[in-house]
Coordinates of C-alpha atoms and ligand atoms in Angstrom, one line a residue:
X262 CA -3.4 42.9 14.9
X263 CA -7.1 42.3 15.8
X264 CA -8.2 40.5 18.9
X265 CA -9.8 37.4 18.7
X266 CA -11.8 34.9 20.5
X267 CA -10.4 31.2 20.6
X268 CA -12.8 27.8 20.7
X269 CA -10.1 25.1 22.2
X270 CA -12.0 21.6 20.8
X271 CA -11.6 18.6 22.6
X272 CA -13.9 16.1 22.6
X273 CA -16.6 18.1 21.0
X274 CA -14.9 17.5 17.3
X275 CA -18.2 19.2 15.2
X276 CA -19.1 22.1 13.9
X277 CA -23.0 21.9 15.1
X278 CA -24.4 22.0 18.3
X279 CA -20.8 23.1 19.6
X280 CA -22.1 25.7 22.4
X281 CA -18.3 26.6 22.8
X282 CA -18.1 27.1 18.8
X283 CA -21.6 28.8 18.8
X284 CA -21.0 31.3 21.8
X285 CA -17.5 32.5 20.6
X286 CA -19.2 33.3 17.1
X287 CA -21.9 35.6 18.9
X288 CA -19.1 37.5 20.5
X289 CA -18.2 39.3 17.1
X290 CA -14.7 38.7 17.5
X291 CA -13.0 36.9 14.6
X292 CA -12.6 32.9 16.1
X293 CA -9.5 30.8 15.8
X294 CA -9.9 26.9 16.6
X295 CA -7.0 25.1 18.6
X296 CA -6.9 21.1 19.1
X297 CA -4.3 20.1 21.3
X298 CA -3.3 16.3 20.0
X299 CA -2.1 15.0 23.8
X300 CA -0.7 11.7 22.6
X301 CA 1.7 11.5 25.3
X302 CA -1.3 12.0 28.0
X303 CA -3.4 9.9 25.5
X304 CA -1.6 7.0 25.9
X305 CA -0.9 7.2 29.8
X306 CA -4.8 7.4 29.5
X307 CA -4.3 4.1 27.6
X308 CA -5.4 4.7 24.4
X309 CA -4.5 2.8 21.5
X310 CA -3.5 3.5 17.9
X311 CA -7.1 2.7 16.8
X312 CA -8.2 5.6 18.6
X313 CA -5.8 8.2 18.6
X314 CA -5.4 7.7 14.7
X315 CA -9.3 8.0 14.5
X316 CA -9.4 11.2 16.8
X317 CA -6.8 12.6 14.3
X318 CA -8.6 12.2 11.3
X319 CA -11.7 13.2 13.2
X320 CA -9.7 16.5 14.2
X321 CA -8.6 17.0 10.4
X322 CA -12.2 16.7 9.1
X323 CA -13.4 19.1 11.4
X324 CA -10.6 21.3 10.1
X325 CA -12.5 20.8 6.6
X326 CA -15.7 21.8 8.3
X327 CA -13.9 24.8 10.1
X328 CA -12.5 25.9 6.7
X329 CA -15.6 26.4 5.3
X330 CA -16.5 28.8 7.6
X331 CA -12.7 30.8 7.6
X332 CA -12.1 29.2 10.8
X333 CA -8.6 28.0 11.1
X334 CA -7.7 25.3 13.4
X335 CA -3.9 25.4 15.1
X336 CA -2.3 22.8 16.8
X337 CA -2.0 23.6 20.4
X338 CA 1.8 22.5 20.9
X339 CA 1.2 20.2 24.2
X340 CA 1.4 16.5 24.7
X341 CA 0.8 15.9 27.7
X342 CA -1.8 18.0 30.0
X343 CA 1.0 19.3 32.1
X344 CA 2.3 21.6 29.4
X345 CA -0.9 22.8 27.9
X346 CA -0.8 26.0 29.8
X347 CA 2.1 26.9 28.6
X348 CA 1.3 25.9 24.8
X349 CA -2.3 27.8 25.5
X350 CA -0.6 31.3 26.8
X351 CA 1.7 31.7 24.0
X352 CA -0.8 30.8 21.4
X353 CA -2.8 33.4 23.2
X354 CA -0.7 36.2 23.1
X355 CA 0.6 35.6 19.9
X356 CA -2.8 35.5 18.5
X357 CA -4.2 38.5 20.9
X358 CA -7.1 36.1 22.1
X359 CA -9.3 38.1 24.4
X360 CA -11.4 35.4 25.1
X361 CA -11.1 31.4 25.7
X362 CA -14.1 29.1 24.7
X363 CA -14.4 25.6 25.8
X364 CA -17.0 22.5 26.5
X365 CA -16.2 21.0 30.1
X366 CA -14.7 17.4 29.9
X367 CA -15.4 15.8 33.0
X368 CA -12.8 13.1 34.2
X369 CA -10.7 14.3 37.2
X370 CA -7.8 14.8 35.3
X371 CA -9.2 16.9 32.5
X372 CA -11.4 18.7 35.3
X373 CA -7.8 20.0 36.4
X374 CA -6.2 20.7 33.6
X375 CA -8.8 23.0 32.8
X376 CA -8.4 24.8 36.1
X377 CA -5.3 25.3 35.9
X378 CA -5.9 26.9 32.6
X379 CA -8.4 28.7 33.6
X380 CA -6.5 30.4 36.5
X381 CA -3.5 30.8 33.9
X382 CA -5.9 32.9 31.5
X383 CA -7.9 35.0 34.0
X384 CA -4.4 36.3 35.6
X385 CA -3.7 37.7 31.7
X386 CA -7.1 38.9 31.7
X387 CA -8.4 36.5 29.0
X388 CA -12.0 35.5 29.7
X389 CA -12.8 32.1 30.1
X390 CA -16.1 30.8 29.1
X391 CA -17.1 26.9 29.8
X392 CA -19.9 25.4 28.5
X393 CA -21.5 22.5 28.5
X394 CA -21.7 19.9 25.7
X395 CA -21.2 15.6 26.3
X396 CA -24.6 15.0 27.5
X397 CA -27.9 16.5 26.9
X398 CA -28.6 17.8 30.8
X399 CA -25.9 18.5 32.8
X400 CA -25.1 15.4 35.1
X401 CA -24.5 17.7 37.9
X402 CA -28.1 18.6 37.6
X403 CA -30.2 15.4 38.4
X404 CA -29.6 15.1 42.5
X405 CA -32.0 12.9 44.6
X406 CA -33.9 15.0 47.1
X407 CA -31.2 14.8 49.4
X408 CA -29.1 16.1 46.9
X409 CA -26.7 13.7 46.5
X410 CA -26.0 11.4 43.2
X411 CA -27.7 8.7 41.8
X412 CA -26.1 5.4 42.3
X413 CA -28.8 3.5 40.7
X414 CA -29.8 4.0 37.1
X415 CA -33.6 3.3 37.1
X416 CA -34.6 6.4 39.9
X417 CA -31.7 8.4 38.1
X418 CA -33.3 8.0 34.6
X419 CA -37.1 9.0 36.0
X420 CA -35.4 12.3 37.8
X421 CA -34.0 12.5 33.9
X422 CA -36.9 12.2 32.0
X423 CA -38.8 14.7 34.5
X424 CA -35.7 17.2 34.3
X425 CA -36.3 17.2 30.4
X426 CA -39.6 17.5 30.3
X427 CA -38.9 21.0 32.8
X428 CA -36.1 22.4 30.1
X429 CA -35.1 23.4 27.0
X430 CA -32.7 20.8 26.8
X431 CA -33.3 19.1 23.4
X432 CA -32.4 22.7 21.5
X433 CA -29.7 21.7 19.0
X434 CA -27.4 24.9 18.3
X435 CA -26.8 25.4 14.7
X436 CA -23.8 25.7 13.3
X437 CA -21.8 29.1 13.2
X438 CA -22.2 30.9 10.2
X439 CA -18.9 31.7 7.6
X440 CA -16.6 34.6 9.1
X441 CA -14.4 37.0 7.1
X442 CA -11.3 35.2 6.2
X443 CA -8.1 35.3 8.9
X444 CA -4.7 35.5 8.1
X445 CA -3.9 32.4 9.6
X446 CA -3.0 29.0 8.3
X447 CA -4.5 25.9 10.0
X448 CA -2.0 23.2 11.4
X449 CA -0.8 20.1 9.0
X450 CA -3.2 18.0 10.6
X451 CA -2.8 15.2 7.9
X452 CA 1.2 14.9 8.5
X453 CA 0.5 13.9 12.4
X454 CA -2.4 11.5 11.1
X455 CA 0.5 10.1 9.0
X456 CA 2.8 9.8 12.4
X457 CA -0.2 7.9 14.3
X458 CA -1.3 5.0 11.9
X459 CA -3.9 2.1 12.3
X460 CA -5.0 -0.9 10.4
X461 CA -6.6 -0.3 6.8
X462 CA -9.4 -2.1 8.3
X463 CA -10.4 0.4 11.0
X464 CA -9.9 3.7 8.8
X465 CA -12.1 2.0 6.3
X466 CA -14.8 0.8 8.8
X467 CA -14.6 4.2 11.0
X468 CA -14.5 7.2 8.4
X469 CA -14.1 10.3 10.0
X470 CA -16.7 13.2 9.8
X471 CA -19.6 15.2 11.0
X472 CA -21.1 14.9 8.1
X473 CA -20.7 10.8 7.2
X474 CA -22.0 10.8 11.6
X475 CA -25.1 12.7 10.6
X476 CA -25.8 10.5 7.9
X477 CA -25.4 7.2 9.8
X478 CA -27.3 8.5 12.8
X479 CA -30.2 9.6 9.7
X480 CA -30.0 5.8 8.4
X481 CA -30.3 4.5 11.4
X482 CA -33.7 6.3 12.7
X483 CA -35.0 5.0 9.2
X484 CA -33.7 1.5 9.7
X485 CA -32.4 -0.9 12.5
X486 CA -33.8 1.8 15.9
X487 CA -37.1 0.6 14.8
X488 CA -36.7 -3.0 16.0
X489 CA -33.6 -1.7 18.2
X490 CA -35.2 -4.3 21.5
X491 CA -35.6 -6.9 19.5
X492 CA -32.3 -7.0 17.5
X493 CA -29.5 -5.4 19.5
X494 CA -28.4 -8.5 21.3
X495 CA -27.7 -10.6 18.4
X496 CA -23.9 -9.9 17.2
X497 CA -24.4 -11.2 14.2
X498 CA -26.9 -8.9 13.1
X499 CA -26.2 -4.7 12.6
X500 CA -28.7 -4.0 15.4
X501 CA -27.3 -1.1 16.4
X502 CA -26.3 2.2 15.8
X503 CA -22.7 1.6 15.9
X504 CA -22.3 5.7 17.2
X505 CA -20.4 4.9 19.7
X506 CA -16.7 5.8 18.0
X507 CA -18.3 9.3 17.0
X508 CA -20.1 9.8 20.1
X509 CA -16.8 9.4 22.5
X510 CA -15.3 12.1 20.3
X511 CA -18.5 14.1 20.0
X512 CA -18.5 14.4 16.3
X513 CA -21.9 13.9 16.9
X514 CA -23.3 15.1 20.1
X515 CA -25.8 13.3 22.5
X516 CA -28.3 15.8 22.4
X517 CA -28.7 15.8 18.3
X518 CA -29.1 11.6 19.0
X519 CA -31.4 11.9 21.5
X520 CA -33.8 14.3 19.7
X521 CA -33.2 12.4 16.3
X522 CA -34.6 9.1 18.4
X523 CA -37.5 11.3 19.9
X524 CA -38.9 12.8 16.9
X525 CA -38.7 9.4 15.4
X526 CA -40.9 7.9 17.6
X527 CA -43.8 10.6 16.6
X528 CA -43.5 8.8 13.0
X529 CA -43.1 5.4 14.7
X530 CA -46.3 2.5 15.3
X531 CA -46.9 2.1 18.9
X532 CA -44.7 -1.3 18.4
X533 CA -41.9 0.3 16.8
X534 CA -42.1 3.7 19.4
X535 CA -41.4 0.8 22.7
X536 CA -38.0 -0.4 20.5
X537 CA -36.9 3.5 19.9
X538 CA -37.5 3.6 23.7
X539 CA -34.7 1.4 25.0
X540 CA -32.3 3.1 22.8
X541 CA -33.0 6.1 23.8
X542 CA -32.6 4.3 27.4
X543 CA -29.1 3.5 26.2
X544 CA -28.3 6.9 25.6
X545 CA -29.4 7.7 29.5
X546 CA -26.8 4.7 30.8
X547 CA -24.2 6.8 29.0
X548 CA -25.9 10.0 30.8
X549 CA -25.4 8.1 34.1
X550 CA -22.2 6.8 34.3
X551 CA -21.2 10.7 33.4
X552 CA -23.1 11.3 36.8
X553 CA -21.6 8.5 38.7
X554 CA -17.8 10.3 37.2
X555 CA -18.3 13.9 38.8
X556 CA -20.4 11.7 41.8
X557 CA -18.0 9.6 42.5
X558 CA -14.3 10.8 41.3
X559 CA -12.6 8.0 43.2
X560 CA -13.7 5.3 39.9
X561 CA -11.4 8.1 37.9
X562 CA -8.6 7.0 40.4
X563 CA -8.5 3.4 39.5
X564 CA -11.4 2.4 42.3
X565 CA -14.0 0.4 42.7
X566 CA -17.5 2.1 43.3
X567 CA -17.9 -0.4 46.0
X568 CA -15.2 0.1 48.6
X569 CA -15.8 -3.2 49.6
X570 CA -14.3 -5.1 46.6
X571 CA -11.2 -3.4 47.4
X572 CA -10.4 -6.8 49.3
X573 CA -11.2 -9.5 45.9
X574 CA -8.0 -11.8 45.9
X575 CA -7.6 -11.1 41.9
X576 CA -5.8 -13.4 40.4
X577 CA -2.7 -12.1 38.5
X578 CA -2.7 -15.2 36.0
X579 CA -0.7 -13.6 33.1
X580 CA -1.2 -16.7 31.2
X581 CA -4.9 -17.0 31.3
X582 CA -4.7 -13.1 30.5
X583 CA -3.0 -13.1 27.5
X584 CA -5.2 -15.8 26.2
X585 CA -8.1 -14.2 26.7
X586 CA -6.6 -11.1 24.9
X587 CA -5.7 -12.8 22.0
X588 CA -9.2 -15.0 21.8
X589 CA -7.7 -18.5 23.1
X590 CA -9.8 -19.1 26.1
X591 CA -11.5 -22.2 24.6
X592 CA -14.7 -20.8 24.3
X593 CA -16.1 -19.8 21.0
X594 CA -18.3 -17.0 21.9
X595 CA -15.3 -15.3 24.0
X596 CA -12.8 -15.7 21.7
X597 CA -14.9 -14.8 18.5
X598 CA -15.6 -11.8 20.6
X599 CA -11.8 -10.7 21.8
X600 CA -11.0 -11.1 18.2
X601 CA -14.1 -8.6 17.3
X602 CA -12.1 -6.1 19.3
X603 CA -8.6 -6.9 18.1
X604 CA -9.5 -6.8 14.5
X605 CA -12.1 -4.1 14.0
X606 CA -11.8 -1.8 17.3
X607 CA -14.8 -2.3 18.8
X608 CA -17.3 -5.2 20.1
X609 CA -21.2 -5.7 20.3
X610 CA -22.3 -4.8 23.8
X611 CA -23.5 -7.8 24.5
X612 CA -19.8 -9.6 23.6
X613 CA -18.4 -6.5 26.0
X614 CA -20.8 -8.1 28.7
X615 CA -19.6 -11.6 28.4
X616 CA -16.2 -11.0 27.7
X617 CA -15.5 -8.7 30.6
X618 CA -17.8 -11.0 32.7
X619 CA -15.8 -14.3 31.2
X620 CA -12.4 -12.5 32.8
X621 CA -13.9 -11.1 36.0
X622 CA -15.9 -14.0 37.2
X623 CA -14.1 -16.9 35.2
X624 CA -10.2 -16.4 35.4
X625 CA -10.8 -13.6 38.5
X626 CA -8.8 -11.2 36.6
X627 CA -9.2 -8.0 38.3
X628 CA -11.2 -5.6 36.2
X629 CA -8.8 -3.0 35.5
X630 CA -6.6 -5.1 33.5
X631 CA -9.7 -5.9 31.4
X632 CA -11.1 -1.9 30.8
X633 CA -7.4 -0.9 30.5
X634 CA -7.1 -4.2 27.3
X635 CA -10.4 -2.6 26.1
X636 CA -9.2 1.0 26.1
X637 CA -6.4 0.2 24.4
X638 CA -7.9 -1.5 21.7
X639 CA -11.7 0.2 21.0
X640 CA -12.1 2.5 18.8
X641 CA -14.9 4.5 20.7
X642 CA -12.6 4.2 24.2
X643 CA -14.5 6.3 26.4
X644 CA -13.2 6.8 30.1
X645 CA -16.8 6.8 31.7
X646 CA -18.8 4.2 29.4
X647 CA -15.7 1.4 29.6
X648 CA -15.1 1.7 33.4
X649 CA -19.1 1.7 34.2
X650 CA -19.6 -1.4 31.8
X651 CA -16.2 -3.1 33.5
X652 CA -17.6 -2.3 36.9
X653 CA -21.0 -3.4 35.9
X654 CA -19.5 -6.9 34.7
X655 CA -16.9 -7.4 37.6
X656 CA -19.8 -6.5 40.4
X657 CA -17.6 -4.0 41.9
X658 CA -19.3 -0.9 40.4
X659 CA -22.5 1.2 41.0
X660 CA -26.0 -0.6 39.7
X661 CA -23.8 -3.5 38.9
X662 CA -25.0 -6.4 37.7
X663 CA -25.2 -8.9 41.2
X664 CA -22.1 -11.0 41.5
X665 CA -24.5 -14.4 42.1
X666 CA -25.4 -13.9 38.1
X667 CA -22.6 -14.9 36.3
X668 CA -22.6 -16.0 32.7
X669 CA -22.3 -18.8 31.1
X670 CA -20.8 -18.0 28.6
X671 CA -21.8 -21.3 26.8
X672 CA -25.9 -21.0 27.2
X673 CA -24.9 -17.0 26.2
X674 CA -23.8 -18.5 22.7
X675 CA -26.5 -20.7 22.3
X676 CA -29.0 -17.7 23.1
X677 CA -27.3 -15.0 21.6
X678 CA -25.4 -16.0 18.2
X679 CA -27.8 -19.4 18.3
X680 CA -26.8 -20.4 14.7
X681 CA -23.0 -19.6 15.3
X682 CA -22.6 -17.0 12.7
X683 CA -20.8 -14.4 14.4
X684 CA -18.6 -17.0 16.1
X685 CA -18.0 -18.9 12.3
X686 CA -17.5 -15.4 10.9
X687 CA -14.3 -14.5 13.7
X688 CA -13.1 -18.0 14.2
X689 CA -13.1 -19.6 10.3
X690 CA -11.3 -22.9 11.9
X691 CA -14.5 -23.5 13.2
X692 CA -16.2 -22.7 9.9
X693 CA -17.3 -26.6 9.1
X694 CA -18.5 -27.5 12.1
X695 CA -22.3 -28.2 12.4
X696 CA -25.2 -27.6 14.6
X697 CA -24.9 -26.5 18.5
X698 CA -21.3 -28.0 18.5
X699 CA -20.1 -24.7 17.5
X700 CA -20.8 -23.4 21.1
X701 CA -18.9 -25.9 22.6
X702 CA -16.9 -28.3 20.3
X703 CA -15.8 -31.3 21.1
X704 CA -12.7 -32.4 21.9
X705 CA -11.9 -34.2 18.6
X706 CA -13.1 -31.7 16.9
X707 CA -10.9 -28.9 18.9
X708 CA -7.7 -30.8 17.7
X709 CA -8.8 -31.5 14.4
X710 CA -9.5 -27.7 14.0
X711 CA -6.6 -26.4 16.1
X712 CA -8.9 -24.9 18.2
X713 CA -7.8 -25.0 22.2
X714 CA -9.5 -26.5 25.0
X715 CA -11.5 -24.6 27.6
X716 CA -9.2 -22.9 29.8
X717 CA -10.8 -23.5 32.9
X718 CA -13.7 -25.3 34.1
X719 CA -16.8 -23.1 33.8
X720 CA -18.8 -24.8 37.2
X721 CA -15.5 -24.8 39.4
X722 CA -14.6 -21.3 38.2
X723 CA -18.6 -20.1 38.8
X724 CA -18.8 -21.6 42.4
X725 CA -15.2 -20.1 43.3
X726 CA -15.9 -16.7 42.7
X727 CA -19.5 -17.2 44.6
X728 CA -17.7 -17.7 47.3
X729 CA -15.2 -15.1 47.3
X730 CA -17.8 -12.7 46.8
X731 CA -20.0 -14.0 49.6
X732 CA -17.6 -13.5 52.4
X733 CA -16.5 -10.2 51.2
Ligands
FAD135 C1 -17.3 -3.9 29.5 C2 -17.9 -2.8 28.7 C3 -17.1 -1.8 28.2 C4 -17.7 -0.7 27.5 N1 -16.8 0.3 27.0 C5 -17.4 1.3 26.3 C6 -16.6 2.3 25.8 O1 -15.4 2.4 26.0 N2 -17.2 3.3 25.0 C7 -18.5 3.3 24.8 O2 -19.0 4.2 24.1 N3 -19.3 2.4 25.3 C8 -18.8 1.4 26.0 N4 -19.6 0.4 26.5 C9 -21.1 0.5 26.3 C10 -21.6 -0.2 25.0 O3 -21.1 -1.5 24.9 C11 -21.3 0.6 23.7 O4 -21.6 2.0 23.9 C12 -22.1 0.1 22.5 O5 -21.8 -1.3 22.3 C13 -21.7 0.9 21.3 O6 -22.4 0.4 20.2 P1 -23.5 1.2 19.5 O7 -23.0 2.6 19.2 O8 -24.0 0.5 18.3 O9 -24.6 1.4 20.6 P2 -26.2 1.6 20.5 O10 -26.8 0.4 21.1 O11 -26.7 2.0 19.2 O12 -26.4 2.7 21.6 C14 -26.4 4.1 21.2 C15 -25.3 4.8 22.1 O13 -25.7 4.8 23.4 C16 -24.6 4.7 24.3 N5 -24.6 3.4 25.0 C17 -25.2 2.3 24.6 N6 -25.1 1.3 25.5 C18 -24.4 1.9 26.5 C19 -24.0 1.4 27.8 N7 -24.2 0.2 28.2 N8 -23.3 2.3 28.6 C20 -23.0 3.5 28.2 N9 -23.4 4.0 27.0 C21 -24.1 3.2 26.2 C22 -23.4 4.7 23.3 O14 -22.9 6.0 23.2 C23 -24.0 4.2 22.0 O15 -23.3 4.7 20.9 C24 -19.1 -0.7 27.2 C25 -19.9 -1.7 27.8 C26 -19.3 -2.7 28.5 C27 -20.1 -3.8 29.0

């Protein structure tokens, strides 16, 4: 039996720019791929069906990929982190890996795991090579001069910009080329997609593959990132690239959207180039809240960034919760939003703005509850984007937005979906009504429509949580 080098994938589910992948096919031994589908530890990490069912299929197209170039993918037999060294040692030996490949994850629980497998490896004398992959520069690398983290975004993005202009960060590794075939069979991955089902109307709006990722992300720099500032806050319209799902999962990898935005602003007008620019600013927030993760590991322990809001009296209104999961708050733009989520697996960012900010500030509902809902339900759930955006609507987070701001979620409608499309479109009771009533119907129109009444009183609710926060 032949030694071999093994690539474990996790959320790196592609083919290119995969330095794990790439670095294991240099080594000349023949590589075998191993996904271990965690769904125990996925849904104490509180994902949903939308999202493990679309990490599966992502896993079983990258096992189409990984065919093409005789790379079989097994199933490491693990569902929760605790028992992956185990799993990893006897797939290991059986398969006389000399070598481990893998792309750091960065939460403090994967951060672990991965130590603990590390140490498990090294003591059989199996090499173990991390890379790095989920963001284009390393968050560990941009420090302030005193070497800490960034804990705002702005002085954190210029120290980015200047650290890619210093390296050759924007490289995009190809993809591996075809080994000689291995007598090994890749795992059933279809039969456990089969186990872990979602609606017909998530698989059909989130295919799976690198392939159908690359060709969105192409459409995209030809299309809507051209007028990217001036469309992406309007929900009605497809302003945006809509990534996000394949991002989390790293079909498609930050670095191959970041230098797909760049090189289309050398084809851009000078008009079009300052739109491309506040994507690829997006991109950086996703950069940073990495940073703020490995900075600050207590918001991977269920805390706030600010220590201080430790001491918010949350209320633990189940009611008022439940309503606001199931879009009955009363107001249109919320609940057209929450039903968004709960039908399709994801939300326009600016909906995830007012939406968490609607729970947080409004009905006081302590954050958590909120990014745990959202986890559960999106379909690009990703640990460090959900808890900076909940932290960033609820005040208690790093560069958050300051708790005197607080939407209304009413003028938010008006300015944001002003004709009422998107809320018409998610809420069809409300269909007929006409002109700037659909913001905020009246009340005869609410019982004529079935439509509740505002759950609480904007003003009081607004001037109640001022308060709270003031004397914090
Ligand atoms: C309360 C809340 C929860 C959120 N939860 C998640 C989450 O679980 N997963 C997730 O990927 N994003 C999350 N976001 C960020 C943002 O809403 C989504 O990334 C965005 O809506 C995805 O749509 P898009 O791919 O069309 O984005 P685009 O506008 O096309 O942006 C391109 C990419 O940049 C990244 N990005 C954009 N905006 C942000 C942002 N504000 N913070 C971090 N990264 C960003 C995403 O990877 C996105 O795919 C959350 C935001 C808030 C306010």
């Amino acid at each position: 039996m032949q030694n071999t080098a093994m690539v474990w994938f996790r959320s790196d589910l592609r083919v290119a720019d995969n330095p794990a992948l790439y670095h294991a096919a240099k080594s000349g031994l023949p590589v075998i791929g191993i996904f271990a589908p965690c769904i125990k530890q996925w849904q104490k990490h509180d994902w949903g069906a939308n999202k493990i069912n679309y990490v599966l299929r992502q896993v079983a197209a990258l096992n189409e990929q990984l065919a093409k170039l005789n790379i079989p993918l097994l199933k490491l037999d693990a569902t929760d982190f605790v028992s992956i060294p185990g799993a990893m040692i006897k797939l290991v030996k059986k398969h006389h890996a000399k070598a481990v490949y893998f792309n750091d994850e960065l939460e403090v629980n994967e951060e672990q795991r991965d130590e603990k497998v590390q140490v498990q490896l090294e003591v059989l004398d199996v090499d173990v090579h991390r890379s790095h992959g989920q963001t284009v520069i390393p968050p560990h690398l941009i420090k302030t001069l005193a070497d800490v983290y960034y804990k705002v975004y702005t002085p954190y993005r210029k120290a980015w910009e200047s650290e890619l202009d210093k390296g050759d960060y924007l490289q995009v590794l190809p993809k591996p080329r075809k080994q000689k075939p291995l007598d090994i069979a890749s795992a059933n991955w279809q039969a456990l997609i089969q186990k872990h089902p979602t609606s017909q109307k998530v698989i059909d709006l989130w295919p799976a593959g690198e392939e159908v990722a690359h060709k969105q992300l192409k459409a995209y720099c030809n299309g809507g990132l051209l007028a990217y500032n001036d469309q992406r806050d309007f929900p009605s319209i497809e302003g945006t690239s809509r990534l996000s799902a394949a991002m989390a999962c790293g079909v498609v990898s930050a670095k191959q959207c970041y230098a797909k935005g760049l090189a289309a602003i050398s084809e851009a007008t000078p008009g079009q180039q300052s739109q491309i620019r506040v994507w690829l600013s997006e991109l950086i927030w996703r950069e940073f809240y990495r940073h703020v993760l490995i900075g600050f590991p207590r918001v991977c322990r269920n805390h706030p960034f600010k220590t201080v809001t430790r001491n918010i009296p949350w209320s633990d209104n189940e009611q008022h919760f439940r309503g606001w999961c199931d879009g009955r708050t009363g107001f249109p733009i919320v609940d057209a939003a929450m039903r968004q989520l709960n039908e399709t697996g994801w939300m326009h960012n600016r909906l995830r703005m007012i939406t968490a900010m609607f729970l947080t500030k409004d009905l006081l509902i302590d954050w958590r509850w909120g990014e745990r809902y959202f986890m559960n339900q999106l379909v690009d759930g990703d640990f460090a984007s959900n808890n900076g955006g909940w932290q960033w609507a609820a005040s208690t987070g790093t560069d958050a937005v300051p708790y005197f701001r607080i939407f209304n979620p009413t003028s938010q409608s008006q300015r944001f979906d002003p004709q009422g499309q998107f809320i018409r479109a998610y809420l069809p009771q409300l269909a007929d009504i006409e002109g700037k009533a659909i913001h905020d119907p009246p009340p005869l129109i609410r019982g004529s429509c079935d439509y509740p009444m505002p759950m609480i009183d904007h003003a009081k609710a607004r001037q109640r949580t001022l308060a709270i926060f003031k004397n914090l």
